[in-house]
Short mmCIF file of C-alpha atoms in Angstrom, two decimals:
data_model
loop_
_atom_site.label_atom_id
_atom_site.label_comp_id
_atom_site.label_asym_id
_atom_site.label_seq_id
_atom_site.Cartn_x
_atom_site.Cartn_y
_atom_site.Cartn_z
CA ALA J 1 19.56 113.62 55.64
CA GLN J 2 22.89 112.70 54.16
CA SER J 3 25.29 115.05 52.40
CA VAL J 4 28.69 115.07 50.72
CA THR J 5 31.37 117.75 50.66
CA GLN J 6 34.16 117.68 48.13
CA LEU J 7 37.02 120.00 49.01
CA GLY J 8 38.53 121.71 46.01
CA SER J 9 36.53 122.24 42.84
CA HIS J 10 39.74 122.12 40.79
CA VAL J 11 42.87 120.08 41.41
CA SER J 12 45.94 120.18 39.19
CA VAL J 13 48.74 117.61 39.33
CA SER J 14 51.72 116.76 37.18
CA GLU J 15 51.77 113.53 35.23
CA GLY J 16 53.24 110.84 37.49
CA ALA J 17 52.35 112.66 40.70
CA LEU J 18 50.02 111.48 43.44
CA VAL J 19 46.33 112.20 42.97
CA LEU J 20 44.33 113.01 46.11
CA LEU J 21 40.69 114.06 45.83
CA ARG J 22 38.92 114.76 49.10
CA CYS J 23 35.43 113.74 50.11
CA ASN J 24 33.68 114.08 53.47
CA TYR J 25 30.20 112.81 54.14
CA SER J 26 27.49 113.34 56.69
CA SER J 27 25.05 110.57 57.52
CA SER J 28 23.16 109.51 60.62
CA VAL J 29 23.23 105.86 59.53
CA PRO J 30 25.98 103.73 57.98
CA PRO J 31 26.52 105.03 54.48
CA TYR J 32 27.31 103.47 51.17
CA LEU J 33 29.94 105.58 49.42
CA PHE J 34 30.86 105.88 45.76
CA TRP J 35 33.26 107.63 43.44
CA TYR J 36 32.21 108.30 39.86
CA VAL J 37 34.18 109.86 37.01
CA GLN J 38 32.72 111.92 34.19
CA TYR J 39 34.56 112.63 30.96
CA PRO J 40 33.39 115.51 28.73
CA ASN J 41 30.02 114.91 27.11
CA GLN J 42 29.63 111.53 28.79
CA GLY J 43 27.69 110.00 31.64
CA LEU J 44 29.08 108.87 34.97
CA GLN J 45 31.34 105.85 35.23
CA LEU J 46 31.62 104.00 38.53
CA LEU J 47 35.21 104.02 39.82
CA LEU J 48 34.70 102.25 43.13
CA LYS J 49 32.29 101.77 46.00
CA TYR J 50 32.28 101.10 49.72
CA THR J 51 29.39 99.14 51.17
CA THR J 52 30.58 97.13 54.15
CA GLY J 53 33.71 95.22 55.15
CA ALA J 54 37.21 96.24 54.14
CA THR J 55 37.73 99.96 54.48
CA LEU J 56 40.34 100.22 51.72
CA VAL J 57 38.55 99.87 48.42
CA LYS J 58 40.29 99.34 45.11
CA GLY J 59 38.67 100.49 41.91
CA ILE J 60 39.34 100.68 38.23
CA ASN J 61 42.23 102.52 36.53
CA GLY J 62 44.46 102.26 39.60
CA PHE J 63 42.26 104.34 41.92
CA GLU J 64 41.53 103.46 45.51
CA ALA J 65 39.73 105.03 48.44
CA GLU J 66 39.74 104.52 52.17
CA PHE J 67 36.65 104.74 54.33
CA LYS J 68 37.48 106.44 57.65
CA LYS J 69 34.46 106.49 59.90
CA SER J 70 36.17 108.54 62.62
CA GLU J 71 36.94 111.28 60.09
CA THR J 72 33.74 110.79 58.03
CA SER J 73 35.97 110.75 54.96
CA PHE J 74 36.28 108.76 51.77
CA HIS J 75 39.23 110.31 49.91
CA LEU J 76 40.18 109.07 46.44
CA THR J 77 43.83 108.44 45.60
CA LYS J 78 45.99 107.24 42.74
CA PRO J 79 49.77 106.85 43.15
CA SER J 80 50.69 108.14 39.70
CA ALA J 81 48.54 110.41 37.56
CA HIS J 82 48.15 109.85 33.84
CA MET J 83 46.99 112.34 31.26
CA SER J 84 43.91 110.20 30.65
CA ASP J 85 42.81 110.77 34.27
CA ALA J 86 41.82 114.35 33.46
CA ALA J 87 38.08 114.45 34.12
CA GLU J 88 35.52 115.45 36.73
CA TYR J 89 35.17 113.25 39.79
CA PHE J 90 32.09 112.95 41.95
CA CYS J 91 31.75 111.49 45.41
CA ALA J 92 28.28 110.20 46.30
CA VAL J 93 26.45 108.66 49.24
CA SER J 94 23.36 106.52 49.64
CA VAL J 95 21.84 105.07 52.79
CA GLY J 96 19.60 102.25 53.82
CA THR J 97 17.50 100.54 51.21
CA ALA J 98 17.30 103.57 48.91
CA SER J 99 19.29 103.60 45.71
CA LYS J 100 19.05 107.39 45.55
CA LEU J 101 22.49 108.97 45.36
CA THR J 102 23.39 112.30 46.92
CA PHE J 103 26.35 113.80 45.10
CA GLY J 104 29.07 116.22 45.99
CA THR J 105 29.72 119.22 43.78
CA GLY J 106 32.53 117.50 41.92
CA THR J 107 36.28 118.03 41.53
CA ARG J 108 37.81 118.73 38.15
CA LEU J 109 41.19 117.05 37.87
CA GLN J 110 43.74 118.57 35.52
CA VAL J 111 46.90 116.62 34.67
CA THR J 112 49.83 118.57 33.28
CA LEU J 113 53.06 117.45 31.62
CA LYS Y 1 26.38 93.14 28.24
CA ALA Y 2 25.15 96.43 26.83
CA GLY Y 3 25.12 99.42 29.14
CA VAL Y 4 22.37 101.89 29.87
CA THR Y 5 21.14 103.58 26.72
CA GLN Y 6 19.39 106.92 26.48
CA THR Y 7 17.62 108.50 23.54
CA PRO Y 8 17.86 111.00 22.12
CA ARG Y 9 21.35 112.21 23.02
CA TYR Y 10 20.58 115.83 22.19
CA LEU Y 11 17.37 117.83 22.12
CA ILE Y 12 16.53 121.46 21.44
CA LYS Y 13 13.13 122.74 22.51
CA THR Y 14 11.49 126.10 23.06
CA ARG Y 15 9.86 127.41 26.21
CA GLY Y 16 6.40 126.06 26.82
CA GLN Y 17 6.91 122.86 24.88
CA GLN Y 18 7.04 119.42 26.43
CA VAL Y 19 9.66 116.74 26.02
CA THR Y 20 9.97 112.98 26.57
CA LEU Y 21 13.28 111.27 27.23
CA SER Y 22 13.81 107.53 27.06
CA CYS Y 23 16.04 105.16 28.99
CA SER Y 24 16.76 101.45 28.54
CA PRO Y 25 18.45 99.86 31.56
CA ILE Y 26 21.11 97.21 31.56
CA SER Y 27 19.57 93.82 30.78
CA GLY Y 28 18.24 92.28 33.98
CA HIS Y 29 18.20 95.56 35.91
CA ARG Y 30 14.80 96.38 37.30
CA SER Y 31 15.32 99.75 38.96
CA VAL Y 32 15.73 103.00 37.02
CA SER Y 33 16.58 106.40 38.45
CA TRP Y 34 16.77 109.82 36.81
CA TYR Y 35 19.08 112.71 37.66
CA GLN Y 36 19.41 116.26 36.41
CA GLN Y 37 22.86 117.79 36.04
CA THR Y 38 23.33 121.55 35.70
CA PRO Y 39 26.38 123.79 36.27
CA GLY Y 40 24.58 125.69 39.01
CA GLN Y 41 22.82 122.93 40.95
CA GLY Y 42 25.07 119.98 40.18
CA LEU Y 43 23.64 116.47 40.16
CA GLN Y 44 20.15 116.22 41.60
CA PHE Y 45 17.91 113.19 42.00
CA LEU Y 46 14.60 113.34 40.16
CA PHE Y 47 12.88 110.02 40.81
CA GLU Y 48 13.28 106.25 40.95
CA TYR Y 49 11.10 103.55 39.45
CA PHE Y 50 10.86 99.86 40.24
CA SER Y 51 8.23 97.40 39.05
CA GLU Y 52 6.48 100.18 37.14
CA THR Y 53 5.97 102.18 40.37
CA GLN Y 54 7.63 105.38 41.49
CA ARG Y 55 9.46 104.50 44.71
CA ASN Y 56 11.28 107.69 45.50
CA LYS Y 57 11.01 111.29 44.37
CA GLY Y 58 13.29 114.30 44.54
CA ASN Y 59 12.38 117.91 45.07
CA PHE Y 60 11.22 118.90 41.60
CA PRO Y 61 7.95 120.48 40.46
CA GLY Y 62 5.09 118.41 39.11
CA ARG Y 63 6.07 119.35 35.54
CA PHE Y 64 8.62 116.57 35.85
CA SER Y 65 7.11 113.11 35.63
CA GLY Y 66 8.12 109.63 34.66
CA ARG Y 67 6.99 106.14 34.14
CA GLN Y 68 8.37 102.64 33.81
CA PHE Y 69 7.20 99.88 31.53
CA SER Y 70 6.94 96.17 32.18
CA ASN Y 71 10.27 95.58 30.41
CA SER Y 72 11.91 98.05 32.88
CA ARG Y 73 12.44 100.72 30.22
CA SER Y 74 11.64 104.17 31.51
CA GLU Y 75 10.62 107.54 30.19
CA MET Y 76 10.63 110.93 31.80
CA ASN Y 77 8.51 113.84 30.67
CA VAL Y 78 8.91 117.54 31.27
CA SER Y 79 5.92 119.70 30.45
CA THR Y 80 5.78 123.46 29.94
CA LEU Y 81 9.53 123.75 29.52
CA GLU Y 82 11.39 126.63 31.15
CA LEU Y 83 14.83 127.99 30.31
CA GLY Y 84 16.10 126.59 33.61
CA ASP Y 85 15.25 123.05 32.51
CA SER Y 86 18.27 123.10 30.20
CA ALA Y 87 20.46 120.36 31.58
CA LEU Y 88 22.01 116.96 31.09
CA TYR Y 89 19.48 114.33 32.13
CA LEU Y 90 21.07 111.12 33.30
CA CYS Y 91 19.42 107.77 33.70
CA ALA Y 92 20.86 105.10 35.97
CA SER Y 93 19.91 101.48 36.44
CA SER Y 94 20.47 99.01 39.24
CA LEU Y 95 19.63 95.37 39.76
CA GLU Y 96 17.05 95.80 42.45
CA LEU Y 97 15.48 98.60 44.42
CA ALA Y 98 17.99 98.37 47.25
CA SER Y 99 21.05 97.16 45.37
CA ASN Y 100 22.80 100.49 46.04
CA THR Y 101 24.99 100.45 42.95
CA GLN Y 102 23.80 102.49 40.01
CA TYR Y 103 25.17 102.43 36.49
CA PHE Y 104 24.69 105.51 34.38
CA GLY Y 105 23.86 106.09 30.76
CA PRO Y 106 25.49 108.77 28.57
CA GLY Y 107 22.70 111.25 29.21
CA THR Y 108 20.39 113.41 27.13
CA ARG Y 109 21.45 117.02 26.68
CA LEU Y 110 18.32 119.20 26.67
CA THR Y 111 18.56 122.81 25.57
CA VAL Y 112 15.54 125.06 26.06
CA LEU Y 113 15.48 128.24 23.98
#
């Protein structure tokens, strides 16, 4: 069975600083990997996804993630944080022909002035 | 194109009652999945429907059930509500059963008193 580990339940950065949210996965078959963002009292919004091909994936709002098979990682980065990035971020994995997503526990990003 | 819609957005029920939640997928999407989000357990997969058939099921008791209609709209039902069923219930749609990219609705917040 597949699983996802997100290191750090809370991350705080200053506005303009680099954002790095960590995600490691476990899967016995090639995974599909996703990052979602959730703002208060809202559903999940897809930030980016890795299926096959290029390992550096660019998403919305300036976020990107790199798939590293050797490290089983899919960390999310953004060069310069903005106040509007404050939210909870979830890494998720699916495998094979199933759409079912297995989520990590989430990382709450705080952006300070 | 309109996103995934869920009704109602908020519900308050008492223990022992039953509840039905509704989800309308993105136009053209034929697969609908349901997830439960709680502070303690995080995001957990409930079930997935495609062509009016349940294709995948998570580890939830039989009190949780669902169905899908010919227009791809879906409902989920929880019978004999327990306090622990209080959660945000999220619906997600995808194009096909194995399309691997799910788009989420805003959720229904269920409170059980």
